[in-house]
Amino acid sequence: MGTLISCLVHPFSTVRRLSDQYDDEGSLGDLIYHLTLFFAFGIYTVIRRHLNARSRPKSFRVEIPEQADPAWSNGQPIQNPNLESHRYDTNLAPPTGELSGRDYITCFDPATGLHLETSLIDNAVEIETKIDRAEAAQAMWRHSSFADRKRVVRSLKKWLVENQEACARVVCRDTGKTLIDSALGEILTTCSKMDWLLRHGEKYLRPETRSSPLLLFYKKSQVYYEPLGVVAAIVSWNYPLHNAWSPILAALFAGNAIVIKCSEYVAWSSRWFVDVIKECLRACNFDPELVQLVCCLPDHAEALTTSPKIKHILFIGSEPVGRQVAVAAAQHLTPVTLELGGKDPAIILPGTNIEKWGSLWMRGIFQNAGQNCIGIERLLVHRLQYDEVNQLISTRAHGLRVGAALSAEGIGTGVDMGSMISRERFQSLQDRIAAAVAQGGRVELGGGPAGHVYLTNGAFFEPTIIGEVRRDMDIAQQELFAPVALIMPYDTIEEAIEIANDTRYALGASVFGPDKYECLEVARHLECGMVSINDFGAFYVNLPFGGTKSSGYGRFGGPEGLRSLTNPKAVIVDRWPWLFETKIPWVLDYPIRSPLRAWCVASGIVVALYADGWRERFESLRLIINALRGY
């Protein structure tokens, strides 16, 4: 064994030693041996440096908008701000004046009511032009190597890590969320997804060899994952950085171009985040037109959803709009992935350590002011622990400080929960809470708008706890998307599962308990797309994301989401064409001379390959040979 290893590691020395040639003539062998090692190392070094140079991140700079500065105070305060405030206040008009026949939106900070800008939005003609630009750019990008794509992703990850505070402040200014919510929900998740693409993306997009059936043992079966072309993503406003970058990165890594439609509520920040990606592509010597941003009113969105040049649509938003997108996409049979929100339950099994998991429940309920599609909306608690959970959550929620993360007066210091995106849903939230109380529910905390002594134009809603909620109440059936927790008692685990499944939504869920196997058994009976055991939302980073029922269909994220942006092309080829190739037996060749003999051969092949016993298989071979002898 030692000699074998020595021969593999030092072949020249071993051969020379075995042949006992230790004279001066061996010096030539020494020279060849050392030269071989020298050149092998040199070739390895050159190749390694070349690969490193191709994948090394490129540095680039993007100017940070002045509005992201916490000390910025140049924006005009808007009373009761909304997307159409510029129509009623001439001071909010764009600097160059409004163009006749064009639509604009008012961009504002929902936490302070400060005016950010009044933006011109796209019409149908401009949307079609952007689709054409993306299509032209994708023609070359589809042939890019994985090293090229990794370089873009790695460059973006490097930039985001180095500029995370600026990005967090941009998000805070446009959505009203806190810096901590921006760091956890936007930057951390986006970096994690980029890291997953760099580590695993190529593996799932490379040609994949599949097993061949016995009938085709001489064939090699493969699946190629080819770019689709131009894809689209219509994303929601609750995470403007992550919701934009996540589909863009996946589309680019799969070799596609993408047209992304942002929500009108976050047009200001979305434009900057997309500009960052364009600048990165430019720095890496690729066409920035690969990524196109569309911001339009719903009336013009069909220019995107009905375009025959769009090969896939990802929609993240409300159920009614998602249904409209699916109908529009059906015009050209465009595949659609729908993520339509949820009513996620957290089942707290008997015997759970309440103090241990209380912080996770608080984060799951109140992160991003409850505007989280996989946020915990229902806490299902056994009656024996109901009072303890109610007391814990209500006490901790009572201590939450609501305000603006960015404020010229420093008011945002120490803020736990930011604002909602606007005040538009306040009345419907209050109506549902009032209806729940009328049906027997109990408001343990909050229940209405949170007035702020300084930020009077902010869209703040009180952290709210509703107790004694039953599953037949309207508030237990509708997605609230707000800082509102429903505490629902149950008597048996079977009842808890029934309550959890008793909504038309089925996106995510959590199960908490002292025994992970019991938790897993409960998770198996939940009707949803994702479940975290003793955790909240942990499935989001590396696994396929999506739900069932009215929460939508399809998946984004993970291998399944990445491959959904490709055309899986099945290719089968001969392994040994010089030895085996498909040939039609004479008895089966057209025109068939003897249907009876042809049937004997065809049916015999089926028995020979797939019969349950070997005796039947050998007997069928005899019948096949006899049938062929007739020719």
XYZ file of C-alpha atoms in Angstrom:
631
model
C 0.000 0.000 0.000
C 2.861 2.391 0.840
C 4.485 1.732 -2.521
C 1.203 2.427 -4.332
C 0.719 5.752 -2.539
C 4.342 6.682 -3.200
C 3.891 5.902 -6.885
C 0.823 8.101 -7.121
C 2.484 11.040 -5.349
C 6.048 10.717 -6.694
C 5.845 8.499 -9.797
C 9.355 9.204 -11.158
C 11.139 8.611 -7.848
C 9.222 5.433 -7.157
C 9.828 3.928 -10.594
C 13.511 4.780 -10.409
C 13.789 3.289 -6.912
C 12.036 0.098 -7.933
C 14.277 -0.366 -10.926
C 17.374 0.344 -8.780
C 18.653 2.915 -11.273
C 20.572 5.253 -8.995
C 23.451 6.054 -11.296
C 24.271 9.306 -12.997
C 21.810 8.577 -15.783
C 19.041 9.167 -13.230
C 19.777 12.860 -13.230
C 17.672 13.205 -16.411
C 14.735 11.668 -14.568
C 15.231 14.113 -11.719
C 15.209 17.006 -14.172
C 12.028 15.808 -15.900
C 10.373 15.193 -12.542
C 11.068 18.657 -11.156
C 10.252 20.399 -14.439
C 6.894 18.577 -14.530
C 6.076 19.733 -11.013
C 7.163 23.284 -11.857
C 5.051 23.563 -15.002
C 2.036 21.890 -13.378
C 2.119 24.388 -10.535
C 2.563 27.269 -12.979
C -0.401 26.182 -15.098
C -2.537 25.766 -11.973
C -1.565 29.234 -10.738
C -2.360 30.901 -14.068
C -5.751 29.203 -14.325
C -6.538 30.009 -10.709
C -5.660 33.670 -11.143
C -7.713 33.877 -14.321
C -10.780 32.427 -12.609
C -10.318 34.691 -9.596
C -9.991 37.735 -11.831
C -13.211 36.855 -13.654
C -15.186 36.422 -10.444
C -13.566 39.165 -8.361
C -16.161 41.792 -7.343
C -16.021 45.144 -9.088
C -16.244 48.313 -7.061
C -18.629 51.070 -8.079
C -20.176 54.155 -6.556
C -23.761 55.382 -6.420
C -24.729 58.745 -5.022
C -26.880 58.505 -1.893
C -30.040 60.634 -2.080
C -30.060 63.600 0.255
C -33.495 62.616 1.575
C -31.901 59.609 3.286
C -29.976 61.872 5.641
C -31.663 61.861 9.076
C -31.005 65.607 9.299
C -32.783 66.294 5.997
C -35.689 68.678 6.508
C -36.170 70.284 3.086
C -39.283 68.284 2.296
C -42.616 70.023 2.651
C -44.886 68.474 5.303
C -48.086 67.088 3.766
C -51.294 66.863 5.757
C -53.006 63.518 5.226
C -50.432 62.522 2.557
C -51.449 60.222 -0.268
C -50.383 59.394 -3.814
C -52.469 62.231 -5.257
C -51.495 65.033 -2.874
C -49.864 66.947 -5.741
C -53.315 67.415 -7.283
C -54.454 69.484 -4.340
C -51.265 71.327 -3.430
C -49.499 73.290 -6.158
C -46.349 73.401 -4.037
C -45.935 69.667 -4.665
C -45.893 69.953 -8.458
C -42.767 68.637 -10.255
C -40.049 71.291 -10.779
C -40.529 71.363 -14.560
C -44.330 71.372 -14.359
C -46.716 68.574 -15.244
C -46.844 67.289 -18.817
C -50.265 67.372 -20.403
C -52.005 64.000 -20.464
C -49.464 62.329 -18.172
C -49.918 60.857 -14.703
C -47.838 61.600 -11.616
C -47.661 60.297 -8.067
C -46.680 61.990 -4.833
C -43.807 60.258 -3.040
C -43.738 60.899 0.707
C -42.320 59.615 3.979
C -45.271 57.893 5.706
C -43.712 58.376 9.142
C -43.232 62.145 8.902
C -45.457 63.149 6.001
C -42.504 64.903 4.313
C -42.690 65.287 0.543
C -39.907 63.369 -1.240
C -40.715 64.096 -4.875
C -43.528 64.094 -7.398
C -42.749 61.432 -9.990
C -43.807 60.989 -13.578
C -45.069 57.436 -14.055
C -44.966 55.198 -17.106
C -47.693 54.859 -19.688
C -48.349 51.858 -21.934
C -46.026 53.058 -24.713
C -43.112 53.537 -22.334
C -43.693 50.121 -20.783
C -43.538 48.488 -24.225
C -40.336 50.395 -24.993
C -38.731 49.149 -21.783
C -39.695 45.573 -22.604
C -38.044 45.964 -26.021
C -34.854 47.324 -24.437
C -34.689 44.401 -22.045
C -35.244 41.943 -24.878
C -32.414 43.442 -26.940
C -30.008 43.320 -23.983
C -30.896 39.734 -23.103
C -29.855 38.417 -26.533
C -26.197 38.623 -25.469
C -26.651 38.084 -21.735
C -28.229 34.649 -22.274
C -24.810 33.444 -23.443
C -22.962 34.813 -20.406
C -21.006 32.364 -18.262
C -21.772 31.544 -14.664
C -18.505 33.264 -13.761
C -19.846 36.480 -15.309
C -23.139 36.192 -13.455
C -21.411 35.431 -10.178
C -19.253 38.493 -10.607
C -22.332 40.692 -10.831
C -23.917 39.094 -7.751
C -20.667 39.222 -5.790
C -20.174 42.894 -6.703
C -23.670 43.735 -5.540
C -23.202 41.831 -2.285
C -19.958 43.648 -1.577
C -21.593 47.011 -2.294
C -24.634 46.240 -0.118
C -22.532 45.174 2.858
C -20.425 48.320 2.581
C -23.451 50.603 2.109
C -25.989 48.895 4.341
C -26.666 51.942 6.505
C -27.400 54.138 3.488
C -29.742 51.469 2.093
C -31.500 51.097 5.430
C -32.046 54.849 5.633
C -33.450 54.959 2.090
C -35.893 52.186 3.026
C -36.870 53.955 6.243
C -37.519 57.214 4.430
C -39.844 55.627 1.869
C -41.710 53.123 4.062
C -41.585 54.523 7.606
C -40.086 51.340 9.058
C -37.274 51.270 11.607
C -33.578 50.803 10.908
C -33.615 47.430 12.686
C -36.534 46.237 10.549
C -34.610 47.382 7.468
C -31.485 45.528 8.562
C -33.281 42.258 9.354
C -36.009 42.214 6.713
C -34.228 43.887 3.818
C -30.432 43.719 4.002
C -29.820 40.484 5.912
C -32.260 38.484 3.795
C -30.981 39.953 0.523
C -27.342 39.219 1.399
C -28.321 35.687 2.395
C -30.078 35.087 -0.914
C -27.091 36.437 -2.846
C -24.827 34.125 -0.877
C -27.093 31.181 -1.729
C -26.931 32.049 -5.426
C -23.148 32.235 -5.331
C -22.828 28.916 -3.489
C -25.582 26.859 -5.091
C -27.122 28.662 -8.084
C -24.782 27.196 -10.703
C -25.346 23.671 -9.399
C -29.084 23.888 -10.000
C -28.818 25.468 -13.463
C -26.112 23.283 -14.955
C -27.211 20.436 -17.260
C -28.515 17.653 -15.062
C -28.061 13.980 -15.930
C -31.098 11.809 -15.241
C -31.334 8.035 -15.051
C -32.411 6.293 -18.241
C -35.021 3.513 -18.242
C -34.027 -0.052 -19.031
C -35.532 0.288 -22.496
C -33.077 3.113 -23.228
C -30.026 1.856 -21.304
C -27.789 2.916 -24.198
C -28.999 6.547 -23.993
C -27.765 9.456 -21.854
C -30.678 11.542 -20.511
C -30.098 15.184 -19.574
C -32.082 18.297 -18.700
C -30.786 21.705 -19.769
C -32.083 24.788 -17.961
C -32.164 27.518 -20.592
C -33.033 31.204 -20.106
C -36.621 32.196 -20.872
C -35.870 35.674 -22.241
C -37.561 38.649 -20.587
C -39.389 37.980 -17.322
C -41.448 40.332 -15.165
C -41.918 40.830 -11.439
C -44.759 42.855 -9.935
C -43.822 43.362 -6.313
C -45.340 44.852 -3.169
C -44.238 47.867 -1.160
C -43.491 46.309 2.233
C -39.841 45.444 1.462
C -38.722 47.719 -1.406
C -35.063 46.653 -1.426
C -35.519 42.929 -0.991
C -38.670 42.612 -3.093
C -36.891 44.322 -6.001
C -33.449 42.783 -5.747
C -34.535 39.199 -5.047
C -36.365 38.631 -8.376
C -33.797 40.717 -10.272
C -30.883 38.634 -8.989
C -32.639 35.343 -9.709
C -33.609 36.460 -13.211
C -30.111 37.655 -14.084
C -28.476 34.523 -12.676
C -30.794 32.391 -14.831
C -29.689 34.333 -17.925
C -32.805 36.464 -18.304
C -33.563 40.160 -18.515
C -36.261 41.503 -16.212
C -38.874 44.223 -16.120
C -39.835 44.930 -12.545
C -42.943 46.875 -11.602
C -42.688 48.446 -8.192
C -45.556 49.653 -6.056
C -46.462 53.306 -6.469
C -45.935 53.712 -2.709
C -42.195 53.032 -2.975
C -41.381 54.485 -6.391
C -38.755 56.816 -4.926
C -36.652 54.132 -3.223
C -37.233 51.494 -5.922
C -35.773 53.776 -8.567
C -32.601 54.199 -6.534
C -32.239 50.488 -5.753
C -32.663 49.572 -9.435
C -30.149 52.272 -10.409
C -27.651 50.546 -8.109
C -28.019 47.303 -10.065
C -27.721 49.140 -13.367
C -24.510 50.798 -12.187
C -23.158 47.419 -11.111
C -23.896 45.915 -14.526
C -22.179 48.878 -16.156
C -19.116 48.449 -13.934
C -18.945 44.762 -14.892
C -19.121 45.700 -18.616
C -22.637 44.383 -19.146
C -25.658 46.123 -20.580
C -27.593 47.976 -17.832
C -30.724 47.730 -19.992
C -31.057 44.138 -18.749
C -33.022 45.557 -15.817
C -35.981 47.853 -16.396
C -38.122 49.538 -13.747
C -41.771 50.286 -14.393
C -43.919 52.436 -12.141
C -47.452 52.884 -13.357
C -51.064 53.031 -12.271
C -53.137 49.830 -12.464
C -54.801 51.085 -15.667
C -51.527 50.710 -17.587
C -50.238 47.503 -15.971
C -51.795 45.313 -18.658
C -49.140 46.551 -21.067
C -46.813 44.396 -18.988
C -49.043 41.456 -18.044
C -50.429 40.924 -21.551
C -47.185 41.416 -23.469
C -46.248 38.376 -25.599
C -42.570 39.192 -24.983
C -42.866 38.525 -21.250
C -42.145 34.841 -20.607
C -42.830 34.609 -16.877
C -44.516 36.799 -14.259
C -43.930 36.866 -10.520
C -46.654 38.695 -8.614
C -46.421 39.588 -4.926
C -49.488 41.419 -3.659
C -53.161 41.173 -2.832
C -55.467 38.336 -3.816
C -57.892 40.414 -5.978
C -55.081 41.966 -8.025
C -53.319 38.606 -8.300
C -56.414 37.103 -9.878
C -56.458 39.928 -12.429
C -52.804 39.330 -13.263
C -53.455 35.616 -13.795
C -56.359 36.358 -16.152
C -54.302 38.873 -18.144
C -51.320 36.513 -18.396
C -53.568 33.747 -19.729
C -53.965 35.715 -22.956
C -50.540 34.466 -24.081
C -50.316 31.481 -21.690
C -47.623 33.273 -19.727
C -46.702 31.248 -16.622
C -47.337 33.087 -13.359
C -46.115 32.671 -9.801
C -48.557 34.210 -7.324
C -47.818 35.101 -3.706
C -51.033 36.587 -2.372
C -50.535 36.978 1.343
C -51.613 34.903 4.280
C -53.131 34.582 7.717
C -50.253 32.745 9.317
C -50.895 30.920 12.596
C -48.409 30.180 15.355
C -49.567 27.078 17.219
C -48.302 27.024 20.805
C -48.502 23.427 22.003
C -49.219 22.541 25.648
C -46.148 22.667 27.856
C -44.330 25.248 25.716
C -41.878 27.501 27.557
C -43.661 30.834 27.139
C -40.793 33.040 28.299
C -38.359 31.275 25.992
C -40.256 32.009 22.776
C -41.925 35.317 23.657
C -39.328 37.413 21.807
C -39.830 35.441 18.575
C -43.591 35.951 18.773
C -43.143 39.677 19.299
C -40.861 39.908 16.254
C -43.252 37.797 14.173
C -46.214 40.008 15.059
C -44.809 43.527 15.092
C -41.847 43.496 12.689
C -42.403 46.058 9.945
C -45.530 47.208 11.806
C -47.157 43.877 10.990
C -46.908 44.504 7.243
C -45.368 41.138 6.566
C -46.922 38.434 4.391
C -45.494 35.701 6.639
C -46.011 37.644 9.868
C -47.783 35.948 12.755
C -51.419 37.056 12.683
C -52.928 34.327 14.873
C -51.543 32.964 18.145
C -53.248 29.641 18.870
C -52.822 28.874 22.595
C -54.016 26.017 24.773
C -56.507 27.257 27.385
C -54.212 26.216 30.213
C -51.587 28.702 28.987
C -53.907 31.315 27.473
C -53.702 33.807 30.341
C -49.920 33.521 30.554
C -49.436 34.165 26.828
C -51.979 36.977 26.839
C -50.249 38.667 29.748
C -46.781 38.293 28.229
C -47.659 39.629 24.792
C -49.854 42.463 26.076
C -47.231 43.627 28.586
C -44.399 43.602 26.088
C -46.481 45.225 23.342
C -47.502 47.984 25.750
C -43.851 48.954 26.025
C -43.267 49.350 22.282
C -42.220 52.855 21.231
C -43.839 53.982 17.994
C -42.284 56.690 15.825
C -40.046 57.640 12.918
C -36.571 56.173 12.491
C -35.427 59.273 10.563
C -36.252 62.672 11.959
C -34.427 65.981 11.856
C -35.262 66.525 15.548
C -33.863 63.158 16.608
C -37.344 61.953 17.579
C -36.657 58.533 16.084
C -34.041 57.591 18.652
C -35.069 54.340 20.341
C -38.078 53.630 18.099
C -39.312 50.005 18.248
C -42.033 50.151 15.576
C -42.403 52.494 12.640
C -45.396 53.636 10.679
C -47.638 51.801 8.273
C -47.328 52.649 4.589
C -50.328 55.005 4.687
C -53.524 55.756 6.595
C -55.794 54.368 3.888
C -56.587 51.117 5.729
C -57.025 52.598 9.186
C -60.794 52.770 8.986
C -61.212 49.209 7.732
C -58.919 47.963 10.511
C -60.950 49.785 13.141
C -64.191 48.444 11.664
C -62.925 44.847 11.854
C -61.732 45.330 15.428
C -65.113 46.780 16.402
C -66.894 43.849 14.747
C -64.687 41.391 16.653
C -65.563 43.081 19.945
C -69.249 42.924 19.064
C -68.858 39.155 18.497
C -67.228 38.544 21.863
C -63.585 39.432 21.276
C -61.701 41.566 23.771
C -59.282 44.402 22.998
C -56.381 43.816 25.356
C -54.297 46.646 23.948
C -54.496 49.384 21.295
C -57.120 49.175 18.601
C -56.734 52.446 16.712
C -54.393 55.090 15.239
C -51.456 56.053 17.411
C -51.265 59.792 17.798
C -47.770 61.263 17.913
C -47.162 64.571 19.651
C -44.604 65.709 17.059
C -45.214 63.597 13.944
C -48.849 64.507 13.401
C -48.776 63.497 9.712
C -47.389 60.016 10.368
C -49.352 56.834 9.589
C -48.949 55.224 13.009
C -51.241 52.483 14.298
C -51.183 51.267 17.879
C -49.723 47.837 18.688
C -52.959 45.927 19.126
C -53.862 42.684 20.911
C -57.306 41.102 20.474
C -58.123 38.235 22.823
C -60.806 35.520 22.930
C -60.987 35.422 19.128
C -62.984 32.610 17.533
C -62.435 31.221 14.055
C -65.916 32.202 12.882
C -65.140 35.914 13.363
C -64.393 38.011 10.291
C -61.170 39.266 11.856
C -59.916 35.664 12.077
C -60.537 35.078 8.372
C -59.177 38.235 6.714
C -55.535 39.207 6.315
C -54.955 42.321 8.428
C -51.390 43.225 7.384
C -51.090 45.446 10.440
C -49.597 45.441 13.971
C -52.536 43.418 15.269
C -52.243 40.051 17.055
C -55.180 37.707 17.542
C -54.986 35.342 20.508
C -57.191 32.279 19.921
C -57.696 29.593 22.625
C -58.046 25.875 21.840
C -58.734 22.757 23.923
C -57.097 19.950 21.923
C -54.279 19.773 19.397
C -56.736 18.455 16.817
C -58.837 21.579 17.338
C -55.742 23.767 16.972
C -54.990 22.175 13.588
C -58.594 22.715 12.479
C -58.447 26.391 13.491
C -55.115 26.864 11.722
C -56.479 25.364 8.483
C -59.843 27.116 8.680
C -59.064 30.095 6.427
C -58.818 30.431 2.687
C -55.182 31.491 3.116
C -52.388 28.944 3.345
C -49.002 30.626 3.118
C -46.847 29.916 6.191
C -47.134 28.759 9.786
C -45.152 28.171 12.968
C -45.386 25.418 15.565
C -43.874 25.847 19.034
C -43.519 23.097 21.601
C -41.158 21.196 23.902
C -41.034 18.087 21.679
C -39.824 18.699 18.120
C -41.290 15.392 16.912
C -44.722 16.393 18.161
C -44.239 19.750 16.431
C -43.303 17.983 13.190
C -46.394 15.784 13.423
C -48.582 18.874 13.783
C -46.749 20.554 10.866
C -47.588 17.584 8.619
C -51.310 18.293 9.086
C -51.150 22.024 8.313
C -52.432 23.232 4.955
C -49.764 25.701 3.901
C -46.607 26.096 1.855
C -44.053 26.539 4.657
C -43.697 25.753 8.351
C -41.094 26.801 10.930
C -40.620 24.628 14.006
C -39.848 26.667 17.121
C -39.028 29.639 14.925
C -40.610 32.345 12.802
C -40.088 32.759 9.043
C -36.816 30.799 9.034
C -37.818 29.068 5.782
C -37.583 32.311 3.814
C -33.888 32.425 2.988
C -32.975 29.197 1.182
C -36.181 27.269 0.545
C -38.943 27.579 -2.072
C -41.328 30.320 -0.963
C -45.054 30.205 -1.663
C -48.398 28.896 -0.506
C -51.556 27.072 -1.508
C -55.280 27.820 -1.621
C -55.917 31.572 -1.888
C -52.326 32.373 -0.951
C -51.356 31.621 -4.529
C -49.371 29.015 -6.418
C -45.863 28.483 -7.710
C -42.649 29.139 -5.836
C -39.854 31.673 -5.858
C -36.571 31.214 -4.011
C -34.566 28.028 -3.631
C -33.846 25.627 -6.509
C -37.517 25.439 -7.496
C -37.848 29.208 -7.796
C -34.604 29.586 -9.735
C -35.524 26.851 -12.189
C -38.997 28.327 -12.699
C -37.224 31.142 -14.558
C -35.840 28.708 -17.122
C -37.039 26.423 -19.870
C -36.200 22.843 -18.817
C -35.163 21.224 -22.097
C -34.930 17.426 -22.106
C -32.127 16.069 -24.324
C -31.361 12.392 -24.919
C -28.317 11.135 -26.846
C -26.621 7.818 -27.570
C -23.947 6.842 -25.045
C -22.017 4.658 -27.501
C -23.170 5.509 -31.044
C -20.446 3.282 -32.451
C -21.946 0.322 -30.598
C -25.682 0.901 -29.963
C -28.186 3.071 -31.823
C -31.953 2.922 -32.092
C -32.970 0.705 -35.007
C -36.444 -0.406 -36.006
C -36.648 -4.235 -36.227
C -37.640 -5.475 -39.643
C -40.830 -6.944 -38.323
C -41.965 -3.508 -37.058
C -40.767 -1.474 -40.040
C -43.285 0.238 -42.307
C -44.994 -1.141 -44.258
C -45.672 -3.927 -41.750
C -45.636 -7.231 -43.578
C -47.164 -9.425 -40.865
C -49.306 -7.725 -38.214
C -49.429 -10.954 -36.192
C -45.653 -11.334 -36.035
C -45.311 -7.598 -35.360
C -47.664 -7.906 -32.391
C -45.697 -10.866 -31.049
C -42.490 -8.828 -31.130
C -44.006 -5.614 -29.665
C -45.881 -7.390 -26.869
C -42.888 -9.626 -26.228
C -40.645 -6.595 -25.689
C -43.062 -5.335 -23.032
C -43.015 -8.686 -21.203
C -39.231 -9.084 -21.540
C -38.593 -5.702 -19.963
C -41.355 -5.333 -17.402
C -42.806 -8.738 -16.436
C -42.808 -9.491 -12.729
C -40.958 -12.818 -12.975
C -37.818 -13.911 -14.783
C -39.519 -17.011 -16.245
C -42.013 -14.859 -18.142
C -39.199 -12.616 -19.370
C -37.138 -15.495 -20.781
C -40.235 -17.026 -22.378
C -41.003 -13.721 -24.101
C -37.457 -13.603 -25.523
C -38.052 -17.018 -27.086
C -41.278 -15.776 -28.701
C -39.532 -12.665 -30.033
C -36.737 -14.743 -31.585
C -39.254 -17.094 -33.212
C -41.218 -14.145 -34.621
C -38.059 -12.616 -36.079
C -36.947 -15.885 -37.682
C -39.686 -15.540 -40.222
C -37.730 -12.825 -42.015
